[in-house]
PDB file of C-alpha atoms and ligand atoms in Angstrom:
ATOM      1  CA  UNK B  29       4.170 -12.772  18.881  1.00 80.00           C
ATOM      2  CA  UNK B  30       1.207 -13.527  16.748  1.00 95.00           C
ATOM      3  CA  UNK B  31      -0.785 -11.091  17.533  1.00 97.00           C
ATOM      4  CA  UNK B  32      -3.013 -10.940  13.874  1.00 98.00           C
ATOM      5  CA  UNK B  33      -3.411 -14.767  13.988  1.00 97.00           C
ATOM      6  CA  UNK B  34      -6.928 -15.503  12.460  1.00 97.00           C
ATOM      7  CA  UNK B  35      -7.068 -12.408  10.621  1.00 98.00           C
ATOM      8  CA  UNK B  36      -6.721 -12.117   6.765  1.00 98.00           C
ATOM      9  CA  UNK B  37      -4.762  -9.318   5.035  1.00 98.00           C
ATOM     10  CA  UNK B  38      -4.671  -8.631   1.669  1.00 98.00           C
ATOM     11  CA  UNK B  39      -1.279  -6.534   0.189  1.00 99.00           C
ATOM     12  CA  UNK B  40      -1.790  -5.018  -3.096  1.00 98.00           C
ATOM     13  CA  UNK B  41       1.248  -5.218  -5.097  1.00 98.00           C
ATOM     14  CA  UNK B  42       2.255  -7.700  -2.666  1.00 98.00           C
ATOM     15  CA  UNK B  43       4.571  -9.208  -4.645  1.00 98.00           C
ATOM     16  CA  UNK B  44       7.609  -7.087  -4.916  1.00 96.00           C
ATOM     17  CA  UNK B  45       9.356  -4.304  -3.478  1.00 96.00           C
ATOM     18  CA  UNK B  46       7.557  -2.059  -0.257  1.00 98.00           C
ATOM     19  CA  UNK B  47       4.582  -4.774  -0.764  1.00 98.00           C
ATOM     20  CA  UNK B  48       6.687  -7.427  -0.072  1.00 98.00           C
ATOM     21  CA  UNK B  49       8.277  -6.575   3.083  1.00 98.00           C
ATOM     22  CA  UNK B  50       4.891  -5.433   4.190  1.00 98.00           C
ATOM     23  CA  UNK B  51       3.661  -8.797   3.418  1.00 98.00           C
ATOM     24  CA  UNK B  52       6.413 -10.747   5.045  1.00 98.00           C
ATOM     25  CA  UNK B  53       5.742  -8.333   8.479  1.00 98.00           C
ATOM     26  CA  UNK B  54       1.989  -9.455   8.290  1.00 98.00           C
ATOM     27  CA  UNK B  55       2.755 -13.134   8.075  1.00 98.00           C
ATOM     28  CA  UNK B  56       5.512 -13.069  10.864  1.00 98.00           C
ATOM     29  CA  UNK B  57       2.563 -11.184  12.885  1.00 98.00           C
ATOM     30  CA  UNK B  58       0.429 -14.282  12.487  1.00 98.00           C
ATOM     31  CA  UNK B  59      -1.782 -12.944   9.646  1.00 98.00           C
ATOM     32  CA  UNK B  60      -3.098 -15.240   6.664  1.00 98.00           C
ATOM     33  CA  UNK B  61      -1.546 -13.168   3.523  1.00 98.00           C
ATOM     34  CA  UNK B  62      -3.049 -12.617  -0.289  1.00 98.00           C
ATOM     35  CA  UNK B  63      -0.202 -11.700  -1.966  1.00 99.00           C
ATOM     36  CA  UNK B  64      -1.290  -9.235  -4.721  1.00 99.00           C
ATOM     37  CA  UNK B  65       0.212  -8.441  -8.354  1.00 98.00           C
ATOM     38  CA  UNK B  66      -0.501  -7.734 -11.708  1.00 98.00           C
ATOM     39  CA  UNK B  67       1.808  -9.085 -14.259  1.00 98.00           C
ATOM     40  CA  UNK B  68       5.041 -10.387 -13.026  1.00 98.00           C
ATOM     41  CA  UNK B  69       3.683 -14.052 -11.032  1.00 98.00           C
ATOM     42  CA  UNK B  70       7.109 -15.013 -10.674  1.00 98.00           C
ATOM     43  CA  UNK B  71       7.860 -12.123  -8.007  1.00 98.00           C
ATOM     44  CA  UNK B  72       5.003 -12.895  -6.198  1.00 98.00           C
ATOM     45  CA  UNK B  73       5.742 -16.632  -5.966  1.00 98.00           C
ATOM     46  CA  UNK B  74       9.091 -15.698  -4.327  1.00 98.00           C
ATOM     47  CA  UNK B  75       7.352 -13.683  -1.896  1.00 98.00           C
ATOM     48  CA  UNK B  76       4.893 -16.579  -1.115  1.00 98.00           C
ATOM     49  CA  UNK B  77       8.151 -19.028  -0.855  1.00 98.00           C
ATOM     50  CA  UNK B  78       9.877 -16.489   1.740  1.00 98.00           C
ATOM     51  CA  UNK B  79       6.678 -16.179   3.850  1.00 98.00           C
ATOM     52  CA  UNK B  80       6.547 -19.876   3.447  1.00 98.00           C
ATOM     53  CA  UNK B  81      10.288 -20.415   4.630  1.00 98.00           C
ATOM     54  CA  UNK B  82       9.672 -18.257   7.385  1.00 97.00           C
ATOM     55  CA  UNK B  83       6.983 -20.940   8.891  1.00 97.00           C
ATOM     56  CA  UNK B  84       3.750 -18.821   7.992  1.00 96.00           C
ATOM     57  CA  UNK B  85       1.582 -18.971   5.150  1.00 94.00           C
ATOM     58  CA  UNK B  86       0.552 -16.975   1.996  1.00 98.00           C
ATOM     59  CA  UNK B  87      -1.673 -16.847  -0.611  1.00 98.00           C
ATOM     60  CA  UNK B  88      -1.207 -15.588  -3.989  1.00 98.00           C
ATOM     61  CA  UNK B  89      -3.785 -14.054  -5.919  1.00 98.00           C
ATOM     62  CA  UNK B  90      -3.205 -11.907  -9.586  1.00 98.00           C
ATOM     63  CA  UNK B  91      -5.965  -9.344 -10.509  1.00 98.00           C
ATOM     64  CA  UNK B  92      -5.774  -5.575 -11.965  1.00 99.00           C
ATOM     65  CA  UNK B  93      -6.431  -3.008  -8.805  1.00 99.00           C
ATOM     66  CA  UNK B  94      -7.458  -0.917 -11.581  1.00 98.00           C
ATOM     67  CA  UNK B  95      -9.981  -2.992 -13.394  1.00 98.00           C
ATOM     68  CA  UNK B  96     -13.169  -3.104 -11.457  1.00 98.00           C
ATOM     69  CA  UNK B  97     -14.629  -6.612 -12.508  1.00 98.00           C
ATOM     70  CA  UNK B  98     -11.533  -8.375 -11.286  1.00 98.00           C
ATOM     71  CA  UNK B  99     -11.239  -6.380  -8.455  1.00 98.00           C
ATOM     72  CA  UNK B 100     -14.752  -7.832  -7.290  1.00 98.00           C
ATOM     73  CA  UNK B 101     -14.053 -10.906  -7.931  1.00 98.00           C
ATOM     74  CA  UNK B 102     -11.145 -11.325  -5.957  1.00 98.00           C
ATOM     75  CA  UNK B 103     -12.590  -9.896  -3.271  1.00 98.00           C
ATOM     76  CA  UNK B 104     -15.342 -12.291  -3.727  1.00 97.00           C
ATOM     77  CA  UNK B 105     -12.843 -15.520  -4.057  1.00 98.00           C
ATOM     78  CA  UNK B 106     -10.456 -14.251  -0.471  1.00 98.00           C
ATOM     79  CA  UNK B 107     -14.121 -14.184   1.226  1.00 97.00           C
ATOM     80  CA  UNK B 108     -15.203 -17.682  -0.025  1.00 97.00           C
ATOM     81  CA  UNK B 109     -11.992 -19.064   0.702  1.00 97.00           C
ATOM     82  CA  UNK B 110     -11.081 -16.718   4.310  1.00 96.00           C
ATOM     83  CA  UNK B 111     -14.234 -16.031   5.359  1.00 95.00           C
ATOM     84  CA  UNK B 112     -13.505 -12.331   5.581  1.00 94.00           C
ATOM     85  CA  UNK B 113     -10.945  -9.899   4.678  1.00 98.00           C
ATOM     86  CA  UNK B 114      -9.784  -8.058   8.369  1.00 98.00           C
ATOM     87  CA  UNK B 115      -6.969  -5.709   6.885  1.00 98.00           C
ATOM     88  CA  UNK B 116      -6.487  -3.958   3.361  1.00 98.00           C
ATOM     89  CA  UNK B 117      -2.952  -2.311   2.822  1.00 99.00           C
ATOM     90  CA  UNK B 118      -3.930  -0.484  -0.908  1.00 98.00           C
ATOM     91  CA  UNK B 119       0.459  -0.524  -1.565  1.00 98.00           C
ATOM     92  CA  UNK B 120       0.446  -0.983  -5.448  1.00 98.00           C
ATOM     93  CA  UNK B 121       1.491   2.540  -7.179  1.00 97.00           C
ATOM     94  CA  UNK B 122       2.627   2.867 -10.556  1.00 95.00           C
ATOM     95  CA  UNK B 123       4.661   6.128 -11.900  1.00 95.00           C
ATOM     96  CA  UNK B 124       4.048   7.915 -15.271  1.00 96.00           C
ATOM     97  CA  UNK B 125       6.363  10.940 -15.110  1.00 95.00           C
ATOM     98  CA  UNK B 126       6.926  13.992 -17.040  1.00 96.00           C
ATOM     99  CA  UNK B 127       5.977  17.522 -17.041  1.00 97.00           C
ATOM    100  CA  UNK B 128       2.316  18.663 -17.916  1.00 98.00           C
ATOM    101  CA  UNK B 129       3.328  20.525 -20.698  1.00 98.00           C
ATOM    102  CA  UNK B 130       4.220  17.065 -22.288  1.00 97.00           C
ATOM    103  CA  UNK B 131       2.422  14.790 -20.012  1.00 98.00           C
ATOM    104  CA  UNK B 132       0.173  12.541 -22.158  1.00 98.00           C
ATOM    105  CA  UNK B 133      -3.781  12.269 -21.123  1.00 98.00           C
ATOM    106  CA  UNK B 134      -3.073   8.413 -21.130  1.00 98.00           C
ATOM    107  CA  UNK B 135      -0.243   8.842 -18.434  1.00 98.00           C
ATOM    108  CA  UNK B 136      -2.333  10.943 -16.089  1.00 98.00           C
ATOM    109  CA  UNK B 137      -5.459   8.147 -16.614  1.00 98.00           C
ATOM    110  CA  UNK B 138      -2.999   5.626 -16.034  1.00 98.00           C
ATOM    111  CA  UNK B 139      -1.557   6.576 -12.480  1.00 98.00           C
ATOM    112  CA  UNK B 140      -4.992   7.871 -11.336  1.00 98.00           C
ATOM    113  CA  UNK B 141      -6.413   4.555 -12.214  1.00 98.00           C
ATOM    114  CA  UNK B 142      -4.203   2.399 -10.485  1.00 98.00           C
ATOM    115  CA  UNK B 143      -3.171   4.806  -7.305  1.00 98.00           C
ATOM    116  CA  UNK B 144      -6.524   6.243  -6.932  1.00 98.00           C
ATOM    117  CA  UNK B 145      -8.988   4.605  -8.333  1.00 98.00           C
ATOM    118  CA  UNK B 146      -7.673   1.232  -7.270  1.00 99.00           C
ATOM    119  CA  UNK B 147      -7.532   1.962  -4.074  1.00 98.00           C
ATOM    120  CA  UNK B 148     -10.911   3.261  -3.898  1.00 98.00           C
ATOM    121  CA  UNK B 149     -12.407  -0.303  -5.717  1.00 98.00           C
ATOM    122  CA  UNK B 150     -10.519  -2.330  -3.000  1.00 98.00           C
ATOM    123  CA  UNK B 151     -11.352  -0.454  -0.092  1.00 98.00           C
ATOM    124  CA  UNK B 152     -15.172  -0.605  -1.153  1.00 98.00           C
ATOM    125  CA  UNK B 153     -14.589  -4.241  -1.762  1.00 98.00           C
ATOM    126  CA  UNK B 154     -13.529  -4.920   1.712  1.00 98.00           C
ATOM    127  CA  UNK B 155     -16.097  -2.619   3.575  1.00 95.00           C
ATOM    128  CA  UNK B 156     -19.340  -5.019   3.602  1.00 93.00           C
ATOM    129  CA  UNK B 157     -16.988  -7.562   5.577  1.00 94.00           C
ATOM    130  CA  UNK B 158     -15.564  -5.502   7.546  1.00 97.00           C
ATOM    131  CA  UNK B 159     -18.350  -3.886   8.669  1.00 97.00           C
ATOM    132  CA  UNK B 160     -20.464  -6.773   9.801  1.00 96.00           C
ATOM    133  CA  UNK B 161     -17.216  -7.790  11.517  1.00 96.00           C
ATOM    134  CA  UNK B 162     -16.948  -4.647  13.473  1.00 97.00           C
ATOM    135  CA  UNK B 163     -13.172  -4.596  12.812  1.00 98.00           C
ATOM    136  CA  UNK B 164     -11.262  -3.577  10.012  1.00 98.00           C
ATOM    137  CA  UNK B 165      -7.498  -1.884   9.177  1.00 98.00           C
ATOM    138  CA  UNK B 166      -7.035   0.319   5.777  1.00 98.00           C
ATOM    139  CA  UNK B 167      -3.575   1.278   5.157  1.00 99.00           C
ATOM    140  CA  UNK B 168      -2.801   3.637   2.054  1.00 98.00           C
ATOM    141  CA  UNK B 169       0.450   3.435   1.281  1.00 98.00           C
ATOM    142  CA  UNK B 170       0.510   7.118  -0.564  1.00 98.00           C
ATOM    143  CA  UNK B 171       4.292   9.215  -0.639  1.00 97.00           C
ATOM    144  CA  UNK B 172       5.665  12.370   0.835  1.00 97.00           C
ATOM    145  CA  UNK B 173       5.078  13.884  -2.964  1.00 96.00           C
ATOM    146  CA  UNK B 174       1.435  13.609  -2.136  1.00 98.00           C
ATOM    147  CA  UNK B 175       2.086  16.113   0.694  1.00 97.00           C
ATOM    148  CA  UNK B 176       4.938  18.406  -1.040  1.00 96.00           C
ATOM    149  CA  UNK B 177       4.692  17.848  -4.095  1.00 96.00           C
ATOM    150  CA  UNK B 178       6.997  17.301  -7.101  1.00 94.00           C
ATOM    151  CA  UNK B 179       8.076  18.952 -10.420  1.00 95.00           C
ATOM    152  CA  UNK B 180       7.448  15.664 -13.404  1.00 96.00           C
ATOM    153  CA  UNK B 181       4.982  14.052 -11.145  1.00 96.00           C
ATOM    154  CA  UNK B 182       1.348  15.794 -11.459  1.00 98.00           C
ATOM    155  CA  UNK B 183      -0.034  12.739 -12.112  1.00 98.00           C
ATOM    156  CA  UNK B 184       1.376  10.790  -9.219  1.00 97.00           C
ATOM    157  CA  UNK B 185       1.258  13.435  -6.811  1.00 98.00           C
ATOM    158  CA  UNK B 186      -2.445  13.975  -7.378  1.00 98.00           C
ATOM    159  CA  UNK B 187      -3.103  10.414  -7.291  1.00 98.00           C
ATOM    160  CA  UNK B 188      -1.173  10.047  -3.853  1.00 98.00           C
ATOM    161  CA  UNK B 189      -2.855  13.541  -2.748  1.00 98.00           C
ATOM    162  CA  UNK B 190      -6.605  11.838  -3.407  1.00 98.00           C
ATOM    163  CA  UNK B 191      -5.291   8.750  -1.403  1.00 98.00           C
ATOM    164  CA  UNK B 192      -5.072  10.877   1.945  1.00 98.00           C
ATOM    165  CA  UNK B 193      -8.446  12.798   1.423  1.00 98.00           C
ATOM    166  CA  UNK B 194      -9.817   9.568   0.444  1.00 98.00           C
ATOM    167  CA  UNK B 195      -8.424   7.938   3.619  1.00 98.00           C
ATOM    168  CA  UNK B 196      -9.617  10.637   5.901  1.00 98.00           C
ATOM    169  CA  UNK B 197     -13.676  10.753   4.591  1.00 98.00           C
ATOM    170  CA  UNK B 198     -13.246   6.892   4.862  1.00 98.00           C
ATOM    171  CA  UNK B 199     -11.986   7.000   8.730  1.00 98.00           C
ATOM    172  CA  UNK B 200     -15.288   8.845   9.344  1.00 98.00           C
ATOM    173  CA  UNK B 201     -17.618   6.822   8.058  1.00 98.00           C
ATOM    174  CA  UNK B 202     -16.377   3.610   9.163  1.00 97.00           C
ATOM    175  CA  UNK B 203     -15.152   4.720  12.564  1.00 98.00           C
ATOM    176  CA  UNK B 204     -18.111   4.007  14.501  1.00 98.00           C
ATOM    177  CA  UNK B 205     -17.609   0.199  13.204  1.00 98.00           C
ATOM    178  CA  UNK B 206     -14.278   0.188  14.579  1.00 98.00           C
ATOM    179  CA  UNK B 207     -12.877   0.399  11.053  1.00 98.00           C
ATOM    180  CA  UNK B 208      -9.387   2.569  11.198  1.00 98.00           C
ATOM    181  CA  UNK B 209      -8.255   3.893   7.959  1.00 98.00           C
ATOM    182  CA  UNK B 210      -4.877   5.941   8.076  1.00 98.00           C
ATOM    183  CA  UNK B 211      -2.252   6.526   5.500  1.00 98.00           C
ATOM    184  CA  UNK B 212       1.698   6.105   5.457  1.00 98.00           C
ATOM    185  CA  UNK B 213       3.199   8.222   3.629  1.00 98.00           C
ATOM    186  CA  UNK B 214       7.025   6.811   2.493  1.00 98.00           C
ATOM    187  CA  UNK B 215       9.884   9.333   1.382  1.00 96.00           C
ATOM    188  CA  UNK B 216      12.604   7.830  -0.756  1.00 94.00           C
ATOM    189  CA  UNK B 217      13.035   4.439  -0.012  1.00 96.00           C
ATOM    190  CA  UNK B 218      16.120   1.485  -1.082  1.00 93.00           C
ATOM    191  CA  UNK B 219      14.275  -0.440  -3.896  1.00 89.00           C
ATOM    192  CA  UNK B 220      15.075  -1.380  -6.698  1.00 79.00           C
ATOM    193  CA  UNK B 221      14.269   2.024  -8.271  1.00 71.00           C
ATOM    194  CA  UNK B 222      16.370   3.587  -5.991  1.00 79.00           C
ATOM    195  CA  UNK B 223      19.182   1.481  -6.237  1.00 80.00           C
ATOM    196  CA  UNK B 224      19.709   1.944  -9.898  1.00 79.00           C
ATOM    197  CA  UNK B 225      20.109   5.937  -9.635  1.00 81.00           C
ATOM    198  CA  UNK B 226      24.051   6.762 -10.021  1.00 87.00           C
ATOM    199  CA  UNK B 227      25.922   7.374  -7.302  1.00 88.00           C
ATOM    200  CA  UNK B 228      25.728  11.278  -7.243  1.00 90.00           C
ATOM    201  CA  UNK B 229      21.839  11.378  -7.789  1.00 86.00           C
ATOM    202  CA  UNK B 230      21.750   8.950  -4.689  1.00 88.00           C
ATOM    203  CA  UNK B 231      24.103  11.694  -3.118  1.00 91.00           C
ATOM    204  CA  UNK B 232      21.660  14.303  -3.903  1.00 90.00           C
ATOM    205  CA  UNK B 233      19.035  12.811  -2.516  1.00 88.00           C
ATOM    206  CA  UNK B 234      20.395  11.580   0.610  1.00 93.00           C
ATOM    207  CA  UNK B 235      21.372  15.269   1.155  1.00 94.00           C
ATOM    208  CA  UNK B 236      17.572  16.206   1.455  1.00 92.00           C
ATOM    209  CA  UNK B 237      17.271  13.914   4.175  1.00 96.00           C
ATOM    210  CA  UNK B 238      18.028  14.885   8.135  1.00 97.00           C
ATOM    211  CA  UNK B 239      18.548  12.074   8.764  1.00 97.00           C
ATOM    212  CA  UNK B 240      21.020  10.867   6.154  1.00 95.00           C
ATOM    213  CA  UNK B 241      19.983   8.077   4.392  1.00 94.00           C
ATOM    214  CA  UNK B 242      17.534   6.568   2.422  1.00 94.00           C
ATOM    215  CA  UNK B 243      14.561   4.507   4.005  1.00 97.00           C
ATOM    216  CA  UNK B 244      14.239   0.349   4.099  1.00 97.00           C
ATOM    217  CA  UNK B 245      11.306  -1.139   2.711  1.00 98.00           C
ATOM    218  CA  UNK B 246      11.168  -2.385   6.412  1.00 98.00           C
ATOM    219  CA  UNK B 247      10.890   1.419   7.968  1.00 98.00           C
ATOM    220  CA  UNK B 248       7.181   1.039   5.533  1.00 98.00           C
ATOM    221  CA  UNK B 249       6.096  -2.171   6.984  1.00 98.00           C
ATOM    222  CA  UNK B 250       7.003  -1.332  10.858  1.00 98.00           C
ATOM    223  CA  UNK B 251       4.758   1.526  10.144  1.00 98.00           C
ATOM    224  CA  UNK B 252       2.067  -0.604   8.149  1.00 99.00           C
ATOM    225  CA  UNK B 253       2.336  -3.242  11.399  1.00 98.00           C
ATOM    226  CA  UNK B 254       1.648  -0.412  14.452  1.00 98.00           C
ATOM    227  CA  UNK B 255      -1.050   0.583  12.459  1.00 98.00           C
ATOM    228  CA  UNK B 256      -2.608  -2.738  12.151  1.00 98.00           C
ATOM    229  CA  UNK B 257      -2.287  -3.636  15.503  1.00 98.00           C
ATOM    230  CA  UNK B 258      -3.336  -2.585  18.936  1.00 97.00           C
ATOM    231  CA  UNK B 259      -1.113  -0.025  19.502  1.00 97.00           C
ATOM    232  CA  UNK B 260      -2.453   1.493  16.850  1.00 98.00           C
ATOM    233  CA  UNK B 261      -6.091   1.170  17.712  1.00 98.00           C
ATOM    234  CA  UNK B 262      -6.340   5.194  18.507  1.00 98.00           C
ATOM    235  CA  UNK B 263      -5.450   6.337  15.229  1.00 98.00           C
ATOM    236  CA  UNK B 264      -8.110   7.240  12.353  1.00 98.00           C
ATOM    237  CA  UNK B 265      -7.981   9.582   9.377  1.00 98.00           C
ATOM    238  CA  UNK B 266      -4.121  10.046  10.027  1.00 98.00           C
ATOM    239  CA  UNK B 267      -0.844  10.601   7.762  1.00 98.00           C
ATOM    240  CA  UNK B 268       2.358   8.731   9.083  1.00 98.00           C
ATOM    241  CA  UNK B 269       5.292   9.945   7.557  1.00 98.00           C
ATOM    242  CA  UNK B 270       8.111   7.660   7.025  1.00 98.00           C
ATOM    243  CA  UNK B 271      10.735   9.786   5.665  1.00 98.00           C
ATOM    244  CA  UNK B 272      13.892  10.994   7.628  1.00 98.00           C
ATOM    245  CA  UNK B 273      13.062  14.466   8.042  1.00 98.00           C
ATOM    246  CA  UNK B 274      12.738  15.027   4.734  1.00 95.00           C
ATOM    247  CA  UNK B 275       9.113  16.784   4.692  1.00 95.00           C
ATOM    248  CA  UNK B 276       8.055  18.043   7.917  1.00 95.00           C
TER     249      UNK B 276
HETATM  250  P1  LIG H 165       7.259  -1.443  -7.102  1.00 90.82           P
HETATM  251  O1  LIG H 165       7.242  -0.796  -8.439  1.00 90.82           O
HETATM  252  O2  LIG H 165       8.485  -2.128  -6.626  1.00 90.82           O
HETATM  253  O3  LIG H 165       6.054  -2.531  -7.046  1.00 90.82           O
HETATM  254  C1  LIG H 165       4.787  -2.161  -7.464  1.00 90.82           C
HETATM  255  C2  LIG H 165       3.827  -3.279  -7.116  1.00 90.82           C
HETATM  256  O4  LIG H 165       2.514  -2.881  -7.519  1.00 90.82           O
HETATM  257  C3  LIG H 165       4.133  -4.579  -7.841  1.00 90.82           C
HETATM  258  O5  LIG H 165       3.802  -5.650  -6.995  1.00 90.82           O
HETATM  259  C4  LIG H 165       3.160  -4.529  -9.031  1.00 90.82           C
HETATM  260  O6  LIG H 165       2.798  -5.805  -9.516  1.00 90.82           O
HETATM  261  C5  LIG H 165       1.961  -3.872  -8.365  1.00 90.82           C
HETATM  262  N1  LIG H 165       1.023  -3.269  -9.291  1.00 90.82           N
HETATM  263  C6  LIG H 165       1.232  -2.250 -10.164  1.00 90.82           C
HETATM  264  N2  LIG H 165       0.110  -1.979 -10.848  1.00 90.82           N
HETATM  265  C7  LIG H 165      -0.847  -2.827 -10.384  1.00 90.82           C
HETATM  266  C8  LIG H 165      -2.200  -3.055 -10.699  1.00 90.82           C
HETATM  267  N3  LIG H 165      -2.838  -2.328 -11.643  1.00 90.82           N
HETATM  268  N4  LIG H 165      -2.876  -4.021 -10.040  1.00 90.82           N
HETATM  269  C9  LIG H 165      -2.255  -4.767  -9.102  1.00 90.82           C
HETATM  270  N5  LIG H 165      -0.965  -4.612  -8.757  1.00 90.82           N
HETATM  271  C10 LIG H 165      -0.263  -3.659  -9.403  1.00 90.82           C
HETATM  272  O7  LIG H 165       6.771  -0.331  -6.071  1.00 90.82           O
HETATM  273  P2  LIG H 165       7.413   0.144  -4.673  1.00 90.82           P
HETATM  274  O8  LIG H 165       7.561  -1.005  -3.773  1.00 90.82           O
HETATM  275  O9  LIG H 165       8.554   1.023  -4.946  1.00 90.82           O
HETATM  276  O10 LIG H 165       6.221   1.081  -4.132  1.00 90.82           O
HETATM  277  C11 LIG H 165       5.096   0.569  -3.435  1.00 90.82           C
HETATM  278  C12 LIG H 165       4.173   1.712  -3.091  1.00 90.82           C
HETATM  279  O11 LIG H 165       4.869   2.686  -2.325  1.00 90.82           O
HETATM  280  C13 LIG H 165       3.636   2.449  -4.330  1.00 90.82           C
HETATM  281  O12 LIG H 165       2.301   2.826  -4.128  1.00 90.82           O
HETATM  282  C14 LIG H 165       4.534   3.675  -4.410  1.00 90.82           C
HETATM  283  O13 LIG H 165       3.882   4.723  -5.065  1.00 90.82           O
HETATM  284  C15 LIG H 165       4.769   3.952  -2.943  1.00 90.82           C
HETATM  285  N6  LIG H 165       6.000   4.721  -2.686  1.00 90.82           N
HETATM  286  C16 LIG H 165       7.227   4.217  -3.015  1.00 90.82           C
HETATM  287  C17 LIG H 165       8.386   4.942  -2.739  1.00 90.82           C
HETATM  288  C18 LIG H 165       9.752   4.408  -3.055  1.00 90.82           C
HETATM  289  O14 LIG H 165      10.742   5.095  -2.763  1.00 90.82           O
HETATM  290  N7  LIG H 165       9.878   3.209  -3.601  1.00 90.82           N
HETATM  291  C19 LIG H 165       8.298   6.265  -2.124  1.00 90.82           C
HETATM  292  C20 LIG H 165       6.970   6.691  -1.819  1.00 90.82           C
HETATM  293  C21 LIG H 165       5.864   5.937  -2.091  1.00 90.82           C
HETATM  294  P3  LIG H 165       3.600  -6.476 -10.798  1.00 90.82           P
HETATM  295  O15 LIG H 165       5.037  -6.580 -10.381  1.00 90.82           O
HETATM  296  O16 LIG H 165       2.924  -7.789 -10.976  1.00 90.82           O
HETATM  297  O17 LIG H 165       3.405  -5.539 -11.955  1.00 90.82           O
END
């Protein structure tokens, strides 16, 4: 069913791996999708050609989550062109890892610029809209590290951290304009990352998990699409964890 026809969602880091399934579950919903990357347009053009083959439609637009001029005026162009933006999912990470003892300044500015601080210059972008509209869905699409952290990943773990408390001070502000802002927090999921890791590291991992195996991209965007839609109308300022048991 279509139930998100006439809305507009934006998916940054749209174009490839957890992004793209989100995107594709958006579209199939009925949703008008901007397709989001950074530097590989190729990806995102096959993402636009598989929403495309599906029968829906999909919109690709390039611009740095990070970089604060382009993030306005992207927002600016998706309004112009969409009239409004209905439903931000702020999915693009990037990793830096490494211990702190050896962890370069540039590395932690990096991830907290993209994670964190990109995040926070799209969800501001979106918030004029959304509020004159009376409606609006923020997903942040942060990881179970955020929540248990993990040894080489001070950088990203902070970054995802900040996503969650920045998630929760936005669900109160904007929940009196029927703005919902939540978080879904992944645990180790099949992409191409994932994939490469030799057999016994993928062993390893999969013995963390109750549940025995390692999440689909698709396990993210069900949980990205009941938050978007009706049924998921009740929930504000919330952490959904997608990850087999693995951090309870
Ligand atoms: P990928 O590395 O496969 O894709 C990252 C996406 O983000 C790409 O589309 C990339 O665009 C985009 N991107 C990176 N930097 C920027 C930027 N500055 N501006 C705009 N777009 C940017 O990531 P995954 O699909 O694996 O992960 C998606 C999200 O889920 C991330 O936030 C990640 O931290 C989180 N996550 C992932 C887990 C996993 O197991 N994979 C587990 C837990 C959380 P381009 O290709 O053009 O560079």
């Amino acid at each position: 069913m279509k139930i998100l026809a006439g809305k507009t969602a934006v998916v940054t880091g749209g174009s490839r791996g957890i992004g793209r399934a989100i995107c594709l579950r958006l579209a199939a919903m009925g949703a008008m999708v901007y397709i989001n990357y950074v530097s590989r347009p190729e990806a995102a053009k096959e993402t636009k050609k598989m929403i495309e083959d599906a029968g829906d439609s999909a919109t690709i637009i390039g611009f740095d989550i990070a970089d604060a001029g382009q993030v306005e005026s992207a927002f600016k162009q998706i309004t112009a062109e969409a009239g409004s933006v209905d439903i931000l999912v702020n999915n693009a990470g990037i990793t830096r890892d490494g211990l702190i003892a050896r962890m370069k300044e540039s590395d932690w500015d990096a991830v907290l610029a993209t994670n964190l601080k990109g995040a926070f210059l799209c969800a501001k972008a979106v918030s004029k809209t959304m509020m004159k509209k009376r409606w609006g869905r923020i997903v942040n699409i942060t990881s179970v590290v955020g929540i248990s952290g993990n040894a080489g990943q001070v950088n990203y773990a902070a970054a995802k951290a900040g996503m969650v408390g920045m998630a929760k001070s936005m669900a109160r502000e904007y929940a009196s304009r029927n703005i919902t802002v939540n978080c879904v927090a992944p645990g180790y999921i099949m992409t191409e990352m994932t994939a490469a890791l030799a057999d016994d590291v993928q062993a390893k991992l999969k013995a963390e998990i109750p549940l025995g195996t390692l999440g689909t991209v698709e396990d993210i965007a069900g949980a990205v699409a009941y938050l978007v839609s009706d049924d998921g109308r009740y929930l504000t300022g919330q952490v959904l964890h997608v990850n087999g048991g693995m951090y309870m």
